[in-house]
PDB file of C-alpha atoms in Angstrom:
ATOM      1  CA  MET X   1     -40.154 -68.324 -48.388  1.00 34.00           C
ATOM      2  CA  ILE X   2     -37.207 -65.396 -48.009  1.00 37.00           C
ATOM      3  CA  THR X   3     -35.360 -65.477 -50.226  1.00 38.00           C
ATOM      4  CA  ALA X   4     -32.557 -62.772 -50.062  1.00 44.00           C
ATOM      5  CA  GLY X   5     -33.003 -60.289 -51.740  1.00 43.00           C
ATOM      6  CA  ARG X   6     -35.802 -59.714 -49.400  1.00 39.00           C
ATOM      7  CA  GLY X   7     -36.655 -60.133 -46.102  1.00 41.00           C
ATOM      8  CA  PRO X   8     -34.712 -60.591 -42.800  1.00 42.00           C
ATOM      9  CA  ALA X   9     -31.114 -61.911 -44.458  1.00 40.00           C
ATOM     10  CA  GLY X  10     -30.998 -58.771 -47.681  1.00 41.00           C
ATOM     11  CA  GLY X  11     -29.281 -57.115 -44.268  1.00 43.00           C
ATOM     12  CA  GLY X  12     -26.330 -58.539 -42.857  1.00 52.00           C
ATOM     13  CA  LEU X  13     -25.386 -60.744 -45.107  1.00 55.00           C
ATOM     14  CA  THR X  14     -24.692 -58.945 -48.265  1.00 55.00           C
ATOM     15  CA  GLY X  15     -21.406 -58.048 -48.838  1.00 55.00           C
ATOM     16  CA  HIS X  16     -19.528 -60.745 -48.158  1.00 51.00           C
ATOM     17  CA  GLY X  17     -19.362 -62.160 -51.434  1.00 50.00           C
ATOM     18  CA  LEU X  18     -22.085 -63.699 -51.499  1.00 53.00           C
ATOM     19  CA  THR X  19     -24.291 -61.169 -54.026  1.00 56.00           C
ATOM     20  CA  GLY X  20     -24.290 -61.827 -57.629  1.00 55.00           C
ATOM     21  CA  HIS X  21     -24.968 -64.681 -59.312  1.00 55.00           C
ATOM     22  CA  GLY X  22     -28.628 -65.483 -58.394  1.00 57.00           C
ATOM     23  CA  LEU X  23     -28.098 -65.930 -55.445  1.00 58.00           C
ATOM     24  CA  SER X  24     -31.770 -64.514 -55.637  1.00 73.00           C
ATOM     25  CA  ASP X  25     -32.904 -67.666 -56.548  1.00 85.00           C
ATOM     26  CA  ARG X  26     -31.678 -68.883 -53.169  1.00 89.00           C
ATOM     27  CA  THR X  27     -32.875 -69.393 -49.593  1.00 91.00           C
ATOM     28  CA  ALA X  28     -31.867 -67.722 -46.355  1.00 92.00           C
ATOM     29  CA  GLY X  29     -31.175 -70.718 -44.685  1.00 92.00           C
ATOM     30  CA  GLU X  30     -28.666 -71.367 -47.575  1.00 93.00           C
ATOM     31  CA  VAL X  31     -27.814 -67.586 -47.505  1.00 94.00           C
ATOM     32  CA  LEU X  32     -26.717 -68.827 -43.863  1.00 94.00           C
ATOM     33  CA  ALA X  33     -25.512 -72.141 -44.944  1.00 95.00           C
ATOM     34  CA  ALA X  34     -22.839 -69.783 -47.020  1.00 96.00           C
ATOM     35  CA  TYR X  35     -22.265 -66.803 -45.132  1.00 97.00           C
ATOM     36  CA  LEU X  36     -21.156 -69.391 -42.105  1.00 96.00           C
ATOM     37  CA  HIS X  37     -19.254 -71.657 -44.366  1.00 97.00           C
ATOM     38  CA  ALA X  38     -17.340 -68.133 -45.130  1.00 97.00           C
ATOM     39  CA  GLN X  39     -16.940 -67.047 -41.481  1.00 97.00           C
ATOM     40  CA  ALA X  40     -15.966 -70.664 -39.774  1.00 96.00           C
ATOM     41  CA  ALA X  41     -12.910 -70.351 -43.038  1.00 97.00           C
ATOM     42  CA  GLU X  42     -11.676 -66.964 -41.926  1.00 97.00           C
ATOM     43  CA  PHE X  43     -12.641 -67.972 -37.912  1.00 96.00           C
ATOM     44  CA  LEU X  44      -9.849 -71.628 -38.598  1.00 96.00           C
ATOM     45  CA  ARG X  45      -7.934 -69.406 -40.791  1.00 96.00           C
ATOM     46  CA  SER X  46      -6.817 -67.279 -37.761  1.00 94.00           C
ATOM     47  CA  LEU X  47      -6.877 -69.855 -35.990  1.00 92.00           C
ATOM     48  CA  ARG X  48      -3.844 -71.241 -37.658  1.00 94.00           C
ATOM     49  CA  LEU X  49      -2.043 -67.896 -38.494  1.00 92.00           C
ATOM     50  CA  HIS X  50      -2.070 -67.993 -34.504  1.00 89.00           C
ATOM     51  CA  ARG X  51      -0.078 -70.509 -34.148  1.00 90.00           C
ATOM     52  CA  GLU X  52       2.369 -69.517 -37.112  1.00 90.00           C
ATOM     53  CA  SER X  53       2.885 -66.523 -35.913  1.00 86.00           C
ATOM     54  CA  GLY X  54       4.965 -67.755 -32.711  1.00 81.00           C
ATOM     55  CA  SER X  55       7.678 -65.653 -31.124  1.00 80.00           C
ATOM     56  CA  ASP X  56       5.747 -62.313 -33.312  1.00 83.00           C
ATOM     57  CA  ALA X  57       3.507 -60.997 -30.728  1.00 80.00           C
ATOM     58  CA  GLU X  58       1.703 -58.091 -33.711  1.00 85.00           C
ATOM     59  CA  GLU X  59       0.776 -61.238 -36.445  1.00 87.00           C
ATOM     60  CA  ALA X  60      -0.304 -63.306 -32.956  1.00 86.00           C
ATOM     61  CA  VAL X  61      -2.770 -59.822 -32.222  1.00 86.00           C
ATOM     62  CA  GLU X  62      -3.616 -59.480 -35.925  1.00 90.00           C
ATOM     63  CA  ALA X  63      -4.601 -63.226 -35.220  1.00 90.00           C
ATOM     64  CA  LEU X  64      -6.773 -63.077 -32.526  1.00 90.00           C
ATOM     65  CA  LEU X  65      -8.979 -59.969 -33.371  1.00 91.00           C
ATOM     66  CA  GLN X  66      -9.547 -61.603 -36.889  1.00 94.00           C
ATOM     67  CA  MET X  67     -10.756 -65.155 -34.787  1.00 94.00           C
ATOM     68  CA  ARG X  68     -12.670 -62.321 -32.587  1.00 94.00           C
ATOM     69  CA  ARG X  69     -14.210 -60.564 -35.504  1.00 95.00           C
ATOM     70  CA  ALA X  70     -15.258 -64.321 -36.977  1.00 96.00           C
ATOM     71  CA  ALA X  71     -16.277 -65.768 -33.721  1.00 96.00           C
ATOM     72  CA  ARG X  72     -18.686 -62.458 -33.779  1.00 95.00           C
ATOM     73  CA  ARG X  73     -19.721 -62.322 -36.561  1.00 96.00           C
ATOM     74  CA  ILE X  74     -20.699 -66.755 -36.739  1.00 97.00           C
ATOM     75  CA  GLY X  75     -22.422 -65.805 -33.421  1.00 95.00           C
ATOM     76  CA  GLY X  76     -24.518 -62.536 -34.218  1.00 94.00           C
ATOM     77  CA  ALA X  77     -25.758 -64.208 -37.559  1.00 96.00           C
ATOM     78  CA  LEU X  78     -26.849 -67.589 -34.437  1.00 95.00           C
ATOM     79  CA  HIS X  79     -29.004 -64.711 -32.842  1.00 94.00           C
ATOM     80  CA  THR X  80     -29.668 -63.285 -35.432  1.00 94.00           C
ATOM     81  CA  TYR X  81     -31.481 -66.353 -37.868  1.00 94.00           C
ATOM     82  CA  ARG X  82     -32.349 -68.085 -34.751  1.00 93.00           C
ATOM     83  CA  ALA X  83     -35.268 -69.227 -36.442  1.00 93.00           C
ATOM     84  CA  LEU X  84     -33.621 -70.617 -39.169  1.00 92.00           C
ATOM     85  CA  THR X  85     -30.979 -72.663 -37.431  1.00 92.00           C
ATOM     86  CA  ASP X  86     -31.780 -76.529 -34.604  1.00 93.00           C
ATOM     87  CA  THR X  87     -32.059 -74.542 -31.904  1.00 92.00           C
ATOM     88  CA  GLY X  88     -29.751 -77.912 -30.343  1.00 94.00           C
ATOM     89  CA  TRP X  89     -26.802 -77.315 -32.405  1.00 93.00           C
ATOM     90  CA  ALA X  90     -26.736 -72.895 -31.969  1.00 94.00           C
ATOM     91  CA  ASP X  91     -27.391 -72.436 -29.239  1.00 94.00           C
ATOM     92  CA  PRO X  92     -25.606 -74.039 -26.934  1.00 95.00           C
ATOM     93  CA  LEU X  93     -22.606 -73.052 -30.357  1.00 95.00           C
ATOM     94  CA  SER X  94     -23.068 -69.133 -29.707  1.00 94.00           C
ATOM     95  CA  ALA X  95     -22.353 -69.892 -25.956  1.00 94.00           C
ATOM     96  CA  GLU X  96     -19.355 -71.006 -26.236  1.00 95.00           C
ATOM     97  CA  LEU X  97     -18.724 -68.277 -29.122  1.00 95.00           C
ATOM     98  CA  THR X  98     -19.689 -65.582 -26.628  1.00 93.00           C
ATOM     99  CA  TRP X  99     -17.711 -67.398 -24.093  1.00 94.00           C
ATOM    100  CA  LEU X 100     -14.594 -66.831 -26.319  1.00 93.00           C
ATOM    101  CA  SER X 101     -14.865 -63.433 -27.445  1.00 92.00           C
ATOM    102  CA  THR X 102     -14.843 -62.217 -24.425  1.00 92.00           C
ATOM    103  CA  THR X 103     -12.180 -64.029 -23.320  1.00 92.00           C
ATOM    104  CA  LEU X 104      -9.427 -63.680 -26.291  1.00 89.00           C
ATOM    105  CA  ALA X 105     -11.353 -59.100 -26.275  1.00 89.00           C
ATOM    106  CA  ARG X 106     -10.041 -60.084 -21.586  1.00 92.00           C
ATOM    107  CA  GLU X 107      -6.125 -61.418 -23.049  1.00 86.00           C
ATOM    108  CA  HIS X 108      -6.577 -58.688 -25.536  1.00 82.00           C
ATOM    109  CA  GLY X 109      -6.170 -55.861 -22.652  1.00 87.00           C
ATOM    110  CA  TYR X 110      -4.213 -57.692 -20.364  1.00 88.00           C
ATOM    111  CA  ALA X 111      -1.175 -57.824 -23.005  1.00 83.00           C
ATOM    112  CA  ASP X 112      -1.842 -54.195 -23.375  1.00 86.00           C
ATOM    113  CA  ARG X 113      -1.436 -53.841 -19.831  1.00 93.00           C
ATOM    114  CA  LEU X 114       1.501 -56.231 -19.485  1.00 91.00           C
ATOM    115  CA  GLU X 115       2.535 -53.598 -22.449  1.00 90.00           C
ATOM    116  CA  ARG X 116       2.038 -50.814 -19.732  1.00 94.00           C
ATOM    117  CA  LEU X 117       3.182 -52.251 -16.764  1.00 95.00           C
ATOM    118  CA  ARG X 118       6.799 -53.350 -18.634  1.00 93.00           C
ATOM    119  CA  GLY X 119       7.098 -49.894 -19.904  1.00 94.00           C
ATOM    120  CA  ALA X 120       7.324 -48.754 -16.424  1.00 95.00           C
ATOM    121  CA  LEU X 121       9.277 -51.146 -14.652  1.00 95.00           C
ATOM    122  CA  ARG X 122      11.670 -49.320 -17.093  1.00 94.00           C
ATOM    123  CA  ARG X 123      11.632 -46.238 -16.300  1.00 95.00           C
ATOM    124  CA  LEU X 124      11.474 -47.006 -12.857  1.00 95.00           C
ATOM    125  CA  SER X 125      14.663 -48.861 -13.050  1.00 92.00           C
ATOM    126  CA  GLY X 126      15.717 -46.492 -15.671  1.00 86.00           C
ATOM    127  CA  GLY X 127      16.245 -47.916 -18.739  1.00 69.00           C
ATOM    128  CA  ALA X 128      14.601 -46.490 -21.611  1.00 59.00           C
ATOM    129  CA  GLY X 129      11.428 -46.014 -21.599  1.00 51.00           C
ATOM    130  CA  ASP X 130       8.092 -46.273 -24.564  1.00 49.00           C
ATOM    131  CA  ASP X 131      10.145 -43.021 -26.670  1.00 53.00           C
ATOM    132  CA  GLY X 132      13.808 -44.964 -25.600  1.00 49.00           C
ATOM    133  CA  ASP X 133      15.108 -41.699 -23.805  1.00 50.00           C
ATOM    134  CA  GLY X 134      14.514 -42.642 -20.393  1.00 47.00           C
ATOM    135  CA  ASP X 135      13.917 -39.549 -18.829  1.00 51.00           C
ATOM    136  CA  GLY X 136      10.926 -41.594 -16.661  1.00 51.00           C
ATOM    137  CA  ALA X 137      13.543 -43.096 -14.999  1.00 52.00           C
ATOM    138  CA  VAL X 138      13.269 -42.521 -10.721  1.00 52.00           C
ATOM    139  CA  PRO X 139      16.655 -41.045 -10.261  1.00 54.00           C
ATOM    140  CA  ALA X 140      18.560 -43.708  -7.092  1.00 53.00           C
ATOM    141  CA  GLY X 141      17.816 -42.417  -3.166  1.00 56.00           C
ATOM    142  CA  GLY X 142      14.861 -40.987  -4.848  1.00 55.00           C
ATOM    143  CA  SER X 143      11.102 -41.723  -4.058  1.00 58.00           C
ATOM    144  CA  VAL X 144       8.312 -42.942  -6.211  1.00 54.00           C
ATOM    145  CA  PRO X 145       4.675 -40.266  -6.461  1.00 54.00           C
ATOM    146  CA  GLY X 146       1.744 -41.909  -6.897  1.00 52.00           C
ATOM    147  CA  PRO X 147      -1.370 -42.832  -5.180  1.00 52.00           C
ATOM    148  CA  ASP X 148      -0.206 -45.760  -3.184  1.00 50.00           C
ATOM    149  CA  ARG X 149       2.826 -43.419  -2.131  1.00 46.00           C
ATOM    150  CA  GLY X 150       0.301 -42.903   1.877  1.00 47.00           C
ATOM    151  CA  ALA X 151      -0.061 -46.847   1.571  1.00 46.00           C
ATOM    152  CA  GLY X 152      -0.490 -48.652   4.918  1.00 46.00           C
ATOM    153  CA  GLN X 153       1.335 -45.111   6.918  1.00 47.00           C
ATOM    154  CA  ASP X 154      -1.938 -46.040   8.722  1.00 47.00           C
ATOM    155  CA  SER X 155      -2.296 -49.161   9.301  1.00 44.00           C
ATOM    156  CA  GLY X 156       0.580 -48.722  12.252  1.00 46.00           C
ATOM    157  CA  ALA X 157       2.984 -51.663  10.931  1.00 46.00           C
ATOM    158  CA  GLY X 158       4.702 -48.677   9.266  1.00 45.00           C
ATOM    159  CA  PRO X 159       8.813 -49.628  11.112  1.00 46.00           C
ATOM    160  CA  ASP X 160       7.889 -46.953  13.270  1.00 49.00           C
ATOM    161  CA  SER X 161       4.560 -47.302  15.428  1.00 45.00           C
ATOM    162  CA  GLY X 162       6.645 -50.133  17.532  1.00 47.00           C
ATOM    163  CA  ALA X 163       4.242 -53.402  16.474  1.00 45.00           C
ATOM    164  CA  GLY X 164       6.635 -57.046  17.000  1.00 47.00           C
ATOM    165  CA  ALA X 165       8.694 -54.440  19.161  1.00 46.00           C
ATOM    166  CA  GLY X 166       8.496 -56.578  23.032  1.00 48.00           C
ATOM    167  CA  ALA X 167       5.032 -55.861  22.701  1.00 40.00           C
TER     168      ALA X 167
END
């Protein structure tokens, strides 16, 4: 029998409020169950916080980060301590948690990208930029520098190319 104080269960499952109070008398499976219970509660709490965040973007982002953290911890524990679990139940759950964590990471990345795009569009439209001074605005009739500036010049589809004009 592996106990929480020795062997594989003693490493990653300590430090989460599971030490002390006669823990060394518990099996690794019992310690794993307590850890998974705590992480599942954290996941559900962050899911509730996300639903209740409403229009507060900062709270929603924080709730998503907490949800992703809990999902990764549950998935990691299921993977690490696979021998202690019912693999018919744990393996599909682990795969779903991996998918969820990846999806939440993408959403976080997309939110960052959207904020950068909004800032760039505000600067282009002459509105206040990220720092509120509007210095990045392009004047009317001005040109926009960038890597795509010359795109389409070699395609023969420009206004002076004659494409579509009596061809």
